[in-house]
Amino acid sequence: MDNEMFCYQCEQTAGSKGCTRVGVCSKDPNVAKMQDVLIFLVKGLSFYATKLINKGQEMPRELGEFLTECVFATLTNVNFSPERFVGYIRKTNAYKKELMEQVGPIDDLPEGADYIAPETKGEILNIPHMKNLGVMDDDELDMDVRSLREFLIYGIKGMGAYFHHAYVLNQYDQEVANFMFKALAATLDPKMTVEDYFDLNMELGKTNFKCMELLDAANTGAFGNPEPTEMLITHKKGPFIVVSGHDLNDLGALLEQTEGKGINIYTHGEMLPCNAYPGLKKYKHLIGNFGGAWQDQQKEFDNLPGAILMTSNCLMKPRGSYKDRLFTSSIVGWPDVTHIPTVNGHKDFTPVIEKALELEGFVKDEPEHRIPMGFAHHAVLNHAGTIVDAVKGGQIRHFFLIGGCDGARPGRNYFTEFAEQTPEDTIILTLACGKYRFNKMDLGSIGPFPRILDVGQCNDAYSAIKIALALAEAFECDVNELPLSYIVSWYEQKAVAVLLTMLYLGLKDIYLGPTLPAFVTPNVLQVLVDKFNLQSISTPEDDLQTILG
């Protein structure tokens, strides 16, 4: 078996260059190889699908959903199960053979487009290196082309996560699926130039904005508009389940199945914003949030006397002290961890419920502590007039969007210190797990608003952007003329998709950190600096001085 790997899709990649022995995320070379094979296969699948789409044939929703699941499964900290990847590879082969038969012979077939993989774990791991299989397998590829190609692929993975969460709530868009087919197919085309890839990345930003809008409609359509809420962050006596990840659909199903069973439900990580949705918080046993960001889970879950359900990305290698009480659902997987499958559109969470009751939970209440959250676009824009008046009257000098994907790499205290040092006449909009760097601070209020406004999950960058666009309209100015700065932490591929959306919308002066992506070459970075004034963070003091003068 080939024991080599190369992966640099996340911010914490080894040495800021690439993981070659084992992933910082704990992905081993075998899983890395299977993910490379799967992505290689779906590129070819997408090539044939695009041929049919260009002839006017609509791809079935089932195929669009499957493609989305494949790319989502390879996103950082999602699926580490070799058996699940063997299943994906077999199914991709089957779909691909069907499409190849429909398309027929092709004269200008890109190398590898018609590849069919072996279907056992051993054979898959022994597939030799070939052009386009892994990130670095084409030695002759221009490094800037490779950089923008990977930018595109990682953006697709991030958008795939959002698309998945939307369609499980029955919001599907054929244009989003068609773009994913088109973009993945393009990565096999040896004639693609830097300019071609740059344009496709901007198109991905446009499509991802539509995808985030779709997910917002899915979440609010199913559970109502988030509303300002004082959320409990301490625990209560009794059995409980901690729900992590991003999937509102899974949380809703679990709440329904646990109602009346004497089990408290806590959100964790990116599920925190769920406490503000009327259709979820109507369940009184959804009592608050446990713990902090995803990278603290090994410490926080250590010997936890309750069950844990991981519903999407942010899974870390489980310790033996809690592996027996950890469950996965949806795309998530880890070897020897119980998975809750979907059967005829339904998930039975009985094993999770039984484990929670068996463990009996916390033995006493903690002193109660609550923090404000639930300031998505609907809640904030209901007060747009108040905000405009406060800016014009001098009560609000500036807005900072401080948020994004958190991680464990040193240097992320920058975001805590930046928030602490923002002046008292400024407002912080925050979203995603980056908020955990400062969301428990009490920085006071300005009028009816706490100075820290929790906008939601990472996909709720849509909310923040919608707020910015609405304020620009109210002030009759360009969005880049607003007293608004973007201080963004990135970690994985959803952050890549969101960044591309921000760039597509023409947002400038984005401060990105703690380090820049390893897959961005100096030439590509210079283009982003020249066109959008993208900047690497420095120190909170210097950056605040630059922004505020």
XYZ file of C-alpha atoms in Angstrom:
549
model
C 0.000 0.000 0.000
C 1.115 3.540 -0.769
C 1.749 5.251 2.567
C 2.177 8.759 1.154
C -0.313 11.614 1.185
C -0.437 15.279 0.435
C -3.148 17.561 1.768
C -3.126 21.319 2.315
C -6.812 22.130 2.222
C -7.065 23.438 5.804
C -5.408 26.327 7.620
C -3.567 24.112 10.099
C -1.782 22.002 7.499
C 1.653 20.891 8.701
C 4.288 23.589 8.588
C 1.844 25.781 6.619
C 2.924 23.701 3.605
C 1.084 20.368 3.577
C 0.407 17.184 5.550
C 2.464 14.287 4.134
C 2.464 11.579 6.818
C -0.798 12.053 8.664
C -3.257 14.904 8.643
C -3.266 17.445 11.451
C -6.987 16.563 11.489
C -5.993 12.887 12.196
C -6.784 11.752 8.640
C -4.445 8.849 7.890
C -2.822 8.200 4.492
C -5.333 5.459 3.659
C -8.338 7.736 4.121
C -6.471 10.518 2.311
C -5.887 8.170 -0.657
C -9.555 7.165 -0.738
C -10.615 10.819 -0.678
C -8.239 11.580 -3.559
C -9.662 8.669 -5.549
C -13.232 9.771 -4.840
C -12.586 13.373 -5.927
C -10.816 12.081 -9.065
C -13.840 9.932 -9.875
C -16.407 12.687 -9.348
C -14.415 14.955 -11.656
C -14.949 12.382 -14.410
C -18.566 11.859 -13.391
C -19.053 15.622 -13.639
C -17.446 15.703 -17.074
C -20.034 13.293 -18.469
C -22.877 14.983 -16.590
C -21.855 18.344 -18.051
C -21.841 16.885 -21.564
C -25.469 15.844 -21.081
C -26.446 19.140 -19.396
C -25.009 21.051 -22.360
C -27.280 18.984 -24.620
C -30.296 20.113 -22.601
C -30.661 17.033 -20.401
C -31.432 17.700 -16.729
C -29.502 15.625 -14.234
C -31.735 13.878 -11.688
C -31.820 15.395 -8.223
C -30.586 12.081 -6.838
C -27.314 12.495 -8.755
C -26.855 16.116 -7.654
C -27.385 15.103 -4.043
C -24.943 12.222 -4.362
C -22.237 14.432 -5.880
C -22.770 16.894 -3.039
C -22.452 14.157 -0.437
C -19.184 12.977 -1.994
C -17.495 16.379 -1.903
C -18.864 17.114 1.582
C -17.457 13.808 2.870
C -13.933 14.926 1.921
C -14.172 18.262 3.746
C -11.861 18.636 6.764
C -12.967 16.861 9.965
C -16.029 15.168 8.449
C -15.561 11.514 7.518
C -12.682 9.264 8.543
C -14.342 5.910 7.769
C -12.602 3.833 5.044
C -15.684 1.642 4.631
C -17.892 4.640 3.903
C -15.446 5.821 1.237
C -15.401 2.385 -0.394
C -19.183 2.727 -0.623
C -18.936 6.180 -2.195
C -16.383 4.929 -4.742
C -18.521 1.955 -5.751
C -21.596 4.129 -6.178
C -19.661 6.752 -8.156
C -18.442 4.010 -10.514
C -22.027 2.876 -11.077
C -23.342 6.385 -11.791
C -20.378 7.130 -14.023
C -20.893 4.006 -16.144
C -24.520 5.010 -16.691
C -23.530 8.500 -17.850
C -20.716 7.208 -20.066
C -23.191 4.948 -21.818
C -25.614 7.847 -22.340
C -22.906 10.142 -23.722
C -21.223 7.584 -25.972
C -17.734 7.821 -27.499
C -15.874 11.155 -27.177
C -12.956 12.204 -29.382
C -11.426 14.859 -27.100
C -11.676 12.936 -23.838
C -9.591 14.505 -21.026
C -7.102 12.156 -19.432
C -8.709 10.237 -16.564
C -12.299 11.289 -17.298
C -13.351 7.707 -18.074
C -11.459 6.113 -15.181
C -13.328 3.439 -13.231
C -11.782 2.577 -9.860
C -11.423 -0.858 -8.264
C -13.993 -1.540 -5.561
C -12.228 -3.162 -2.623
C -10.269 -1.332 0.041
C -7.006 -3.116 -0.711
C -7.192 -2.515 -4.455
C -8.153 1.139 -3.988
C -5.169 1.757 -1.716
C -2.863 0.204 -4.315
C -3.989 2.466 -7.177
C -0.764 3.955 -8.607
C -0.218 7.682 -8.909
C -1.637 9.090 -12.135
C -2.206 12.501 -13.595
C -4.922 14.455 -11.721
C -5.375 11.804 -9.011
C -3.817 13.728 -6.131
C -3.098 17.412 -5.613
C 0.552 17.106 -6.707
C 0.330 14.210 -9.171
C 0.684 16.377 -12.283
C 4.319 17.500 -12.071
C 4.064 19.649 -15.191
C 1.089 21.755 -14.058
C 1.750 25.486 -13.656
C 1.805 26.285 -9.943
C -0.608 29.219 -10.277
C -3.047 27.080 -12.268
C -2.785 24.409 -9.558
C -3.382 27.042 -6.873
C -6.571 28.342 -8.476
C -7.707 24.809 -9.339
C -7.465 23.799 -5.684
C -9.101 27.083 -4.622
C -12.025 26.047 -6.833
C -12.194 22.464 -5.551
C -12.085 23.541 -1.899
C -14.758 26.137 -2.564
C -16.940 23.400 -4.082
C -16.440 21.274 -0.970
C -17.525 24.169 1.242
C -20.522 25.009 -0.908
C -21.389 21.306 -0.957
C -21.792 21.390 2.826
C -24.267 24.273 2.580
C -26.137 22.655 -0.312
C -26.469 19.413 1.637
C -27.948 21.161 4.679
C -30.398 22.941 2.371
C -31.653 19.935 0.440
C -32.207 17.757 3.510
C -34.749 20.472 4.373
C -36.112 20.103 0.830
C -34.542 23.216 -0.689
C -32.790 22.132 -3.888
C -31.602 24.250 -6.795
C -30.632 22.719 -10.129
C -28.380 25.661 -11.006
C -26.222 25.029 -7.941
C -25.874 21.351 -8.846
C -25.133 22.174 -12.494
C -22.367 24.569 -11.490
C -20.756 21.905 -9.312
C -20.750 19.496 -12.267
C -19.361 22.193 -14.574
C -16.612 23.330 -12.199
C -15.403 19.833 -11.310
C -15.397 18.856 -14.988
C -13.240 21.894 -15.776
C -10.499 20.665 -13.430
C -9.753 17.839 -15.899
C -9.291 20.242 -18.813
C -5.549 20.712 -19.528
C -6.302 23.909 -21.492
C -7.632 25.790 -18.437
C -5.616 28.957 -17.800
C -5.117 31.147 -14.731
C -7.736 33.529 -16.120
C -10.192 30.665 -16.720
C -9.820 29.410 -13.163
C -10.062 32.900 -11.708
C -13.356 33.433 -13.541
C -14.677 30.062 -12.347
C -13.748 30.935 -8.762
C -15.705 34.169 -9.034
C -18.635 32.219 -10.488
C -18.385 29.879 -7.518
C -18.618 32.913 -5.223
C -21.791 33.958 -7.038
C -23.264 30.452 -6.871
C -22.365 30.056 -3.211
C -24.211 33.282 -2.388
C -27.283 31.714 -3.986
C -26.589 28.501 -2.062
C -26.343 30.341 1.285
C -29.579 32.159 0.436
C -31.132 28.752 -0.285
C -29.968 27.406 3.078
C -31.252 30.491 4.886
C -34.659 29.890 3.264
C -34.485 26.208 4.254
C -33.639 26.911 7.897
C -36.085 29.787 8.383
C -38.789 28.036 6.378
C -38.563 24.990 8.604
C -37.921 26.640 11.975
C -38.772 30.365 11.670
C -36.547 33.442 11.756
C -33.978 33.495 14.576
C -34.922 35.955 17.305
C -32.813 37.639 19.995
C -32.493 35.171 22.853
C -30.772 34.999 26.223
C -29.176 31.557 25.982
C -28.102 29.352 28.897
C -24.406 28.381 28.812
C -24.306 26.456 32.101
C -25.632 22.947 32.638
C -28.594 21.478 34.478
C -28.965 18.303 36.506
C -30.122 15.209 34.630
C -29.514 13.057 31.510
C -28.514 14.914 28.380
C -27.374 14.793 24.775
C -24.848 17.230 23.306
C -25.452 17.924 19.602
C -22.581 19.274 17.530
C -22.052 20.115 13.870
C -24.381 22.219 11.711
C -27.439 20.167 10.759
C -30.688 21.781 11.965
C -32.721 18.960 10.444
C -31.043 16.345 12.640
C -31.455 18.501 15.743
C -35.136 18.988 14.985
C -35.660 15.234 14.599
C -33.781 14.495 17.836
C -35.804 17.084 19.763
C -39.007 15.510 18.537
C -37.868 12.001 19.486
C -36.661 13.038 22.972
C -39.672 15.128 23.955
C -41.099 13.956 27.264
C -38.225 11.541 27.984
C -36.525 13.630 30.674
C -33.437 14.309 28.563
C -31.918 17.775 28.227
C -30.513 18.754 24.832
C -27.482 21.045 24.574
C -26.068 22.485 21.389
C -22.307 22.541 20.903
C -19.986 24.363 18.517
C -21.728 25.611 15.370
C -25.111 24.364 16.609
C -25.254 27.214 19.146
C -27.404 29.471 16.888
C -30.170 26.858 16.905
C -31.237 28.150 20.324
C -32.677 31.229 18.583
C -34.976 29.462 16.085
C -38.626 29.498 17.278
C -39.313 26.076 15.774
C -36.453 24.546 17.763
C -36.557 26.464 21.039
C -40.263 25.633 21.381
C -38.933 22.345 22.746
C -38.328 23.218 26.385
C -35.717 20.502 26.745
C -33.450 22.385 24.306
C -32.035 24.227 27.258
C -28.861 25.899 26.017
C -25.302 25.460 24.799
C -22.522 23.286 26.207
C -18.843 24.070 25.794
C -17.066 26.080 23.155
C -15.559 25.676 19.718
C -15.008 22.364 17.952
C -11.267 22.183 18.672
C -11.948 21.956 22.424
C -14.133 18.856 22.119
C -11.549 16.286 23.198
C -11.103 18.120 26.502
C -14.783 19.009 26.928
C -16.100 15.528 26.045
C -13.563 13.710 28.230
C -15.630 11.343 30.433
C -18.735 13.424 29.744
C -21.710 11.756 31.510
C -23.965 12.150 28.488
C -24.353 11.154 24.844
C -22.824 13.135 21.965
C -24.224 13.398 18.446
C -22.040 14.747 15.617
C -24.247 15.903 12.742
C -21.692 17.312 10.294
C -18.098 18.513 10.154
C -15.861 19.356 13.109
C -15.321 15.791 14.339
C -11.934 15.221 15.993
C -10.354 11.854 16.760
C -12.408 10.620 19.733
C -10.661 9.693 22.938
C -11.350 6.342 24.555
C -12.949 8.150 27.503
C -16.000 9.102 25.426
C -15.876 7.052 22.217
C -18.557 4.698 23.582
C -21.019 7.591 23.949
C -20.239 9.294 20.628
C -22.605 8.879 17.670
C -22.444 10.175 14.103
C -25.159 10.948 11.593
C -25.440 12.284 8.058
C -22.052 12.615 6.303
C -19.947 12.168 9.450
C -18.020 8.987 10.129
C -15.300 7.484 12.310
C -14.245 3.802 12.460
C -15.980 1.857 15.248
C -18.281 4.743 16.179
C -22.018 4.043 15.971
C -23.586 5.715 12.949
C -27.273 6.656 12.799
C -28.333 5.946 9.204
C -31.194 7.408 7.227
C -33.771 4.730 6.466
C -36.667 5.685 4.187
C -36.041 9.357 4.964
C -36.070 8.807 8.745
C -33.366 8.612 11.418
C -34.005 6.611 14.572
C -32.005 8.167 17.414
C -32.946 5.448 19.912
C -29.302 4.342 20.503
C -28.352 7.945 21.395
C -31.368 8.303 23.689
C -30.690 5.002 25.456
C -27.041 5.936 26.035
C -28.037 9.312 27.520
C -30.456 7.651 29.947
C -27.869 5.006 30.864
C -25.228 7.616 31.733
C -27.677 9.609 33.908
C -26.087 12.980 33.171
C -25.000 15.856 35.393
C -25.576 15.352 39.124
C -26.369 18.976 39.975
C -27.212 22.345 38.464
C -24.504 24.905 37.775
C -25.162 28.549 38.706
C -27.119 29.979 35.786
C -25.341 32.134 33.215
C -26.835 33.366 29.945
C -25.519 35.300 26.950
C -27.383 37.147 24.159
C -27.563 35.638 20.659
C -29.942 35.324 17.722
C -29.141 38.499 15.754
C -29.557 37.220 12.197
C -30.547 39.536 9.353
C -34.291 39.492 10.089
C -33.792 40.557 13.715
C -31.181 43.224 12.958
C -32.892 44.746 9.932
C -36.108 45.156 11.908
C -34.097 47.898 13.638
C -32.386 49.284 10.528
C -33.754 52.773 11.161
C -32.422 52.746 14.719
C -29.000 51.661 13.463
C -28.879 54.362 10.788
C -29.895 57.021 13.311
C -27.251 55.779 15.771
C -24.547 56.023 13.110
C -25.649 59.475 11.966
C -25.934 60.603 15.586
C -22.422 59.404 16.443
C -23.442 56.679 18.906
C -22.051 53.998 16.546
C -18.726 54.879 14.938
C -17.889 51.585 13.232
C -18.972 47.968 12.700
C -16.607 45.004 12.764
C -17.469 41.600 11.354
C -15.211 39.371 13.450
C -15.738 35.687 12.866
C -15.209 32.650 10.720
C -13.790 29.182 11.325
C -11.807 28.690 14.517
C -8.879 26.328 15.071
C -6.149 25.457 17.532
C -3.116 27.008 15.832
C -1.291 29.630 17.920
C -2.112 33.159 16.851
C -5.874 32.910 17.085
C -5.860 34.903 20.318
C -5.589 37.815 17.888
C -9.369 37.666 17.437
C -9.987 37.728 21.193
C -7.663 40.667 21.670
C -9.101 42.510 18.685
C -12.631 42.208 20.113
C -11.443 43.322 23.560
C -9.775 46.399 22.105
C -12.634 47.601 19.902
C -13.827 51.027 21.141
C -17.051 51.343 23.132
C -18.795 53.139 20.262
C -18.386 50.180 17.878
C -20.528 47.107 17.193
C -19.198 43.586 16.554
C -21.082 41.274 14.223
C -19.893 37.706 14.684
C -20.647 34.323 13.182
C -19.335 30.760 12.970
C -17.218 29.084 15.629
C -14.765 31.998 15.607
C -17.230 33.695 17.960
C -16.108 31.450 20.818
C -12.950 33.523 21.092
C -14.997 36.336 22.676
C -18.760 35.611 22.716
C -18.954 35.251 26.503
C -17.494 38.717 27.083
C -19.783 41.489 28.271
C -18.707 44.497 26.221
C -21.784 46.520 27.085
C -24.511 47.832 24.795
C -25.304 50.669 22.423
C -28.986 51.522 22.608
C -31.038 48.317 22.225
C -28.060 46.330 20.924
C -25.388 44.428 22.853
C -22.037 45.341 21.371
C -21.555 41.709 20.303
C -24.283 40.610 17.866
C -24.188 36.853 17.208
C -25.387 36.470 13.611
C -25.265 32.653 13.497
C -23.429 29.786 11.817
C -20.727 30.130 9.146
C -23.382 29.939 6.413
C -24.978 32.956 8.107
C -22.262 35.026 6.490
C -25.269 35.446 4.202
C -27.012 37.261 7.066
C -24.021 39.510 7.668
C -23.727 40.304 3.963
C -27.461 40.986 3.735
C -27.187 43.358 6.703
C -24.259 45.149 5.035
C -26.062 45.480 1.694
C -29.207 46.782 3.390
C -27.236 49.367 5.363
C -25.450 50.474 2.194
C -28.850 51.005 0.602
C -30.102 52.930 3.641
C -27.016 55.177 3.592
C -27.163 55.444 -0.201
C -23.537 54.435 -0.570
C -21.367 51.623 -1.901
C -20.971 48.723 0.542
C -17.221 49.428 0.707
C -17.974 52.983 1.881
C -19.763 51.756 4.999
C -18.057 52.085 8.397
C -17.672 48.281 8.346
C -14.535 46.128 8.436
C -14.139 42.376 7.958
C -11.807 40.518 10.333
C -12.035 36.906 9.198
C -10.518 33.731 10.619
C -10.415 30.761 8.280
C -9.862 27.077 8.877
C -11.550 24.825 6.318
C -13.289 24.772 2.972
C -16.559 26.465 3.894
C -14.476 29.510 4.767
C -12.993 29.299 1.265
C -16.495 29.324 -0.256
C -17.550 32.287 1.895
C -14.377 34.217 1.022
C -15.062 33.672 -2.686
C -18.596 34.975 -2.192
C -17.296 38.087 -0.455
C -14.828 38.657 -3.290
C -17.504 38.079 -5.941
C -19.659 40.740 -4.242
C -16.736 43.148 -4.458
C -16.106 43.438 -0.719
C -12.660 44.894 -0.138
C -10.138 45.347 2.680
C -10.785 41.916 4.212
C -8.327 41.034 6.984
C -7.653 37.266 6.875
C -5.798 35.081 9.366
C -4.139 33.726 11.334
C -2.168 32.517 8.286
C -2.921 32.694 4.595
C -3.891 29.507 2.731
C -0.957 27.256 1.833
C -2.517 26.573 -1.562
C -2.407 30.264 -2.560
C 0.774 31.045 -4.490
C 2.487 34.453 -4.259
C 1.211 35.384 -7.731
C -2.393 34.469 -6.909
C -2.142 36.314 -3.597
C -0.863 39.417 -5.383
C -3.888 39.371 -7.695
C -6.192 39.203 -4.657
C -4.305 42.055 -3.000
C -4.404 44.184 -6.151
C -8.079 43.571 -6.943
C -9.583 43.370 -3.451
C -6.907 44.668 -1.061
C -7.016 41.319 0.771
C -4.744 41.623 3.801
C -3.112 39.291 6.266
C -3.792 40.190 9.901
C -0.900 41.755 11.829
C -1.543 42.828 15.443
C -4.870 43.990 16.890
C -3.339 47.342 17.789
C -1.898 48.005 14.334
C -4.950 46.777 12.456
C -7.335 48.833 14.589
C -5.141 51.881 14.074
C -5.177 51.328 10.300
C -8.949 50.850 10.221
C -10.015 53.623 12.582
C -7.157 56.078 12.155
